[in-house]
PDB file of C-alpha atoms in Angstrom:
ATOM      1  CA  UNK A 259       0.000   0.000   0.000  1.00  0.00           C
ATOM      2  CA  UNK A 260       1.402   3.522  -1.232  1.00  0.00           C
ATOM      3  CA  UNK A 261       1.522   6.484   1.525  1.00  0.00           C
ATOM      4  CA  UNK A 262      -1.389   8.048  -0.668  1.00  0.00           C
ATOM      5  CA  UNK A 263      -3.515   5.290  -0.445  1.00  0.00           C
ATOM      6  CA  UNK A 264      -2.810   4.949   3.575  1.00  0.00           C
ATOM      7  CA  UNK A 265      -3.160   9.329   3.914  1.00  0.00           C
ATOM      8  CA  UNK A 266      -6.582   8.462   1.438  1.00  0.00           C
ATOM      9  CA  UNK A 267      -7.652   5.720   3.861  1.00  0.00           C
ATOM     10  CA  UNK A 268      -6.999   7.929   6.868  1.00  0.00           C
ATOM     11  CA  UNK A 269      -8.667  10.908   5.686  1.00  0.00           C
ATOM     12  CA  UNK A 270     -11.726   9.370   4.467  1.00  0.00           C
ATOM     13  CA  UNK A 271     -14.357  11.222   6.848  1.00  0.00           C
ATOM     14  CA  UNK A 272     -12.897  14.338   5.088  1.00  0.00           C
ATOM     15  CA  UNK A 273     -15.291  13.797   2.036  1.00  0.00           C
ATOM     16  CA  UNK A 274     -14.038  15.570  -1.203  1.00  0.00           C
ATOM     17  CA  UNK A 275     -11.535  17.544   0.048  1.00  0.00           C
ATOM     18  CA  UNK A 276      -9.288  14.687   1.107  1.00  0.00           C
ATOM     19  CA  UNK A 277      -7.292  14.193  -2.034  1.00  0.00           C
ATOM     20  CA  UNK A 278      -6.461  17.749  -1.702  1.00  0.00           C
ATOM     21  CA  UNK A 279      -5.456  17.500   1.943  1.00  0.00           C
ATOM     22  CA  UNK A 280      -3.072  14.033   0.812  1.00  0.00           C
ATOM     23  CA  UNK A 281      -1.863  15.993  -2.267  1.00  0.00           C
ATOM     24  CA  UNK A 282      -0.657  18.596   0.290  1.00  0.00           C
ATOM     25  CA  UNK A 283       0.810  16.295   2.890  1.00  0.00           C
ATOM     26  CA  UNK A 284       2.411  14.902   0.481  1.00  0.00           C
ATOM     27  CA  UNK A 285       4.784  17.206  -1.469  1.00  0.00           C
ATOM     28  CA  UNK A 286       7.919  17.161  -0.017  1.00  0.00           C
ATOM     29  CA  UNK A 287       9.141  20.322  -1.396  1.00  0.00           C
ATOM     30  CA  UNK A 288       7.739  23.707   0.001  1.00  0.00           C
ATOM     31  CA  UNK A 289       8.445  25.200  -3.260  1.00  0.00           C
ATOM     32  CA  UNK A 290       6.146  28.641  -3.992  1.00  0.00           C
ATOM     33  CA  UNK A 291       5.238  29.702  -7.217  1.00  0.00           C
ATOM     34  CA  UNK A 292       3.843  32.920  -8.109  1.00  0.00           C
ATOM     35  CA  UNK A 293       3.891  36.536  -6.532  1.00  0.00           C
ATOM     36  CA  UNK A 294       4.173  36.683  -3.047  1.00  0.00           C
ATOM     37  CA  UNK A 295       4.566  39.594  -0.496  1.00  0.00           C
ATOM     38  CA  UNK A 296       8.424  39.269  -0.232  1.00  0.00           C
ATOM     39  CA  UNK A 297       8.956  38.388  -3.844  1.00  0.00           C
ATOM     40  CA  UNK A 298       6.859  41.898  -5.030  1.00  0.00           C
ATOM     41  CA  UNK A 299       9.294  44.080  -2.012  1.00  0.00           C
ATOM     42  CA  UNK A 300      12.375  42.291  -3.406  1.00  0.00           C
ATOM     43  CA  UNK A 301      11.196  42.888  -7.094  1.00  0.00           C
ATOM     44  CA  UNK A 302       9.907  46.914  -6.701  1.00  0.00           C
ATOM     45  CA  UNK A 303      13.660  47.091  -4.681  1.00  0.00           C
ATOM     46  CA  UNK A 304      15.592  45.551  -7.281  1.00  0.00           C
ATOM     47  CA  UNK A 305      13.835  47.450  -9.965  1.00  0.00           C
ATOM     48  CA  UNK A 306      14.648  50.874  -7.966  1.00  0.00           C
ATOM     49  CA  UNK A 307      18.556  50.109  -7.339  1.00  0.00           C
ATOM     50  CA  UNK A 308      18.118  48.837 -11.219  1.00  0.00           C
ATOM     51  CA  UNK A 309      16.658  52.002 -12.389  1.00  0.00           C
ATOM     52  CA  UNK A 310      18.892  54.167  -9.811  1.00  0.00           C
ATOM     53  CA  UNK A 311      22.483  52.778 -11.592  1.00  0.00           C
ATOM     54  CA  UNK A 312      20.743  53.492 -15.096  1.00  0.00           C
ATOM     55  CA  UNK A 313      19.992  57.174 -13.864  1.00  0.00           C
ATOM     56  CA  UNK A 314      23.169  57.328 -12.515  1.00  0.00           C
ATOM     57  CA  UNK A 315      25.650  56.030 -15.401  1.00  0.00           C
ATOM     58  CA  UNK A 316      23.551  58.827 -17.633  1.00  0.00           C
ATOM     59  CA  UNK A 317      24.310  61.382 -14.353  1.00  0.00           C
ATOM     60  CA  UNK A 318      27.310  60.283 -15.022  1.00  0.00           C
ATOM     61  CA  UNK A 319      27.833  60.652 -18.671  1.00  0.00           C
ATOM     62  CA  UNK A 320      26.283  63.732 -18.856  1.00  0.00           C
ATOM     63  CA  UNK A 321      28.445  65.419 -16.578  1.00  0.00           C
ATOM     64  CA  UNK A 322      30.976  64.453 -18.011  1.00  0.00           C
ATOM     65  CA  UNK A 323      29.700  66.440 -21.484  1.00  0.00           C
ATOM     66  CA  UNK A 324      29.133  63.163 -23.464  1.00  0.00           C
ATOM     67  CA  UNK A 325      25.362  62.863 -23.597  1.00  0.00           C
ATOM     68  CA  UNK A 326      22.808  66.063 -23.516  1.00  0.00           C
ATOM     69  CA  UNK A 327      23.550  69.001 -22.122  1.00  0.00           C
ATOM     70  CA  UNK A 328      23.754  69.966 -18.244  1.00  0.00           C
ATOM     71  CA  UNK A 329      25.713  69.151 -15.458  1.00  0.00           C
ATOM     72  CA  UNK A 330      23.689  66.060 -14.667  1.00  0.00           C
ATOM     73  CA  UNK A 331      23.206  67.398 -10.671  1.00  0.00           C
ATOM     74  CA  UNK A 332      19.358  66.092 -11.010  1.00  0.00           C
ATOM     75  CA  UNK A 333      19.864  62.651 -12.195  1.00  0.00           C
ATOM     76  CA  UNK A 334      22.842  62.538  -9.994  1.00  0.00           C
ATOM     77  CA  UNK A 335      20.539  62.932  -7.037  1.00  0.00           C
ATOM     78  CA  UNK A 336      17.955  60.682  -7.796  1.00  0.00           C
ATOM     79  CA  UNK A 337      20.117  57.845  -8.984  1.00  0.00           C
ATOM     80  CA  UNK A 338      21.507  58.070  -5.005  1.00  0.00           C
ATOM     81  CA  UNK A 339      17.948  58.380  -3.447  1.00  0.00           C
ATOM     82  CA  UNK A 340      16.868  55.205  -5.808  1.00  0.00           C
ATOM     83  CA  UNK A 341      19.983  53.452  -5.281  1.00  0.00           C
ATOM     84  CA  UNK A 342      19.886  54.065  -1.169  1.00  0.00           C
ATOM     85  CA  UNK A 343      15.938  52.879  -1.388  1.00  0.00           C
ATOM     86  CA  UNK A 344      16.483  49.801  -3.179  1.00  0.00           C
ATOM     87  CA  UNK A 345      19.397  49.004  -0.641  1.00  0.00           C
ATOM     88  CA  UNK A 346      17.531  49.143   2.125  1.00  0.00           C
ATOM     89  CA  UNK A 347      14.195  47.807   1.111  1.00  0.00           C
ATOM     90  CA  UNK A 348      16.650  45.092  -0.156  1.00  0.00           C
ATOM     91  CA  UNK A 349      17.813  44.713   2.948  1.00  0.00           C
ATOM     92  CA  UNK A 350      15.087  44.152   5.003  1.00  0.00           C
ATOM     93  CA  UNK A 351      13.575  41.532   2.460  1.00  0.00           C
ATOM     94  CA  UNK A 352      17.001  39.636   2.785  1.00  0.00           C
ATOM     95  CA  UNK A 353      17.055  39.883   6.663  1.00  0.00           C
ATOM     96  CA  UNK A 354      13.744  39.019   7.181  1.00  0.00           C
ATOM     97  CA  UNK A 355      13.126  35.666   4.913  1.00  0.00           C
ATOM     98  CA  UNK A 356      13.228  32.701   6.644  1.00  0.00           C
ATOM     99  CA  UNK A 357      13.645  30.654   3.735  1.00  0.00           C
ATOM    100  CA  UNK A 358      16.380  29.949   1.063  1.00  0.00           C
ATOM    101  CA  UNK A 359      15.108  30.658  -3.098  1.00  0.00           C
ATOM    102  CA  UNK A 360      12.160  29.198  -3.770  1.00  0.00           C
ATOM    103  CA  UNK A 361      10.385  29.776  -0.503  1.00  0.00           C
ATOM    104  CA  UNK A 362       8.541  32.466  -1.282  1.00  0.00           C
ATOM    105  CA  UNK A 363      10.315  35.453   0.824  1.00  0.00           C
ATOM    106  CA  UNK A 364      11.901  37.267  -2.012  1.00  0.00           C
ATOM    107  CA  UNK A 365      15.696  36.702  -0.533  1.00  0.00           C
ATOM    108  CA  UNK A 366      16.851  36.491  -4.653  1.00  0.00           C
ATOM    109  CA  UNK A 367      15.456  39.960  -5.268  1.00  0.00           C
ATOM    110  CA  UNK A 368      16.681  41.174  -1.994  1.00  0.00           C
ATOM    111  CA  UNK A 369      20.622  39.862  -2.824  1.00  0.00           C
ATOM    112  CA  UNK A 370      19.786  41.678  -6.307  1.00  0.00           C
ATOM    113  CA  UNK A 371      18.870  44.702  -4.470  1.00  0.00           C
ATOM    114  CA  UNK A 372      21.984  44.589  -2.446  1.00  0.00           C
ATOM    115  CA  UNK A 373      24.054  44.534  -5.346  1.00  0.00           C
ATOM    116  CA  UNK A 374      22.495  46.996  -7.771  1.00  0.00           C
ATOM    117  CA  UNK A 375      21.175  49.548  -5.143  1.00  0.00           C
ATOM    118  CA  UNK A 376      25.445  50.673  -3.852  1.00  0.00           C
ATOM    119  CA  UNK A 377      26.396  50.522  -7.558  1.00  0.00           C
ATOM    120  CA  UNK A 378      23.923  53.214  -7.831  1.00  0.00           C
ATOM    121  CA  UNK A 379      24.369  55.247  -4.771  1.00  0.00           C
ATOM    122  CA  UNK A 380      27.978  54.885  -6.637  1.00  0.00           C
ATOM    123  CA  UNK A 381      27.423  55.801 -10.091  1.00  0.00           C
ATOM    124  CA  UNK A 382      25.025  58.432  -8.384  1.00  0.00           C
ATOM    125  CA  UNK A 383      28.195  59.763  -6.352  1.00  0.00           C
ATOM    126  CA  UNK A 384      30.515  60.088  -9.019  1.00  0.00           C
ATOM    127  CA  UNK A 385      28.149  61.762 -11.196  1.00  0.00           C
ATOM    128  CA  UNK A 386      27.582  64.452  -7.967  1.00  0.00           C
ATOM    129  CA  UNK A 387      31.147  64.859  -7.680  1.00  0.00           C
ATOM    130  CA  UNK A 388      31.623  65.211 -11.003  1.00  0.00           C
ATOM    131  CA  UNK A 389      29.167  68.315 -11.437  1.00  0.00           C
ATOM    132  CA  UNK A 390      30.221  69.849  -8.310  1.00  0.00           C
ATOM    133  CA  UNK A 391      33.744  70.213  -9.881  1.00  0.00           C
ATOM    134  CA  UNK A 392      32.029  71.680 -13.331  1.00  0.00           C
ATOM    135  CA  UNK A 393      30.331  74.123 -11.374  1.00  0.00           C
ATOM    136  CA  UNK A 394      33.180  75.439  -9.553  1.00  0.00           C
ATOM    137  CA  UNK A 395      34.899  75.578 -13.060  1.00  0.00           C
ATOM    138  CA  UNK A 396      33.009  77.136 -15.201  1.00  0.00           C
TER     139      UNK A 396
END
């Protein structure tokens, strides 16, 4: 006798819904699929520090008189502010799940947060410094 049949057996008095309870008892694997909480946090963080370093390489360029005109001080600020959000909200979602990939917390979003978000605040600082210096100049 399989362990369905004896979890089928068992849960008998449960009427319909006992294949779904055995189905459930059964899977080994606590893998998630889909959009949870932790995964959307990790996501919106990882698209910030994302968008953040793109704001910030353009900061970067166009303080350095390669793209557009301007010193680039605007993008410059927002690629930090973007860049310092998705590190912490990256943060959090990594110190916070209790589970490894796959359990539903987010913590691959979060890591990807942690490593976009600084090159941001980075890219973001450069570009600042950058336009401070071409203000003082000219």
């Amino acid at each position: 006798m399989s362990v369905r049949h004896l979890f089928t057996s068992l849960l008998v008095g449960l009427g319909p819904a006992a294949p779904a309870v055995v189905n459930a008892l059964a899977q080994p694997d606590p893998t998630v699929y889909g959009w949870t909480t932790g995964r959307v946090w990790a996501s919106a963080a990882a698209l910030v520090g994302l968008a953040g370093a793109v704001i910030g390489g353009l900061a970067l360029a166009r303080s350095a008189g390669r793209v557009g005109t301007g010193t680039g001080r605007r993008g410059a600020v927002v690629a930090l502010a973007a860049g310092l959000a998705g590190t912490i909200v990256g943060g959090v979602v990594v110190a916070v799940a209790d589970g490894g990939p796959g359990a539903g917390y987010g913590i691959v979003g979060g890591y990807v947060a942690l490593v976009v978000g600084p090159i941001a605040v980075l890219l973001g600082g450069l570009a600042l410094n950058r336009s401070r210096r071409s203000h003082r100049v000219g």
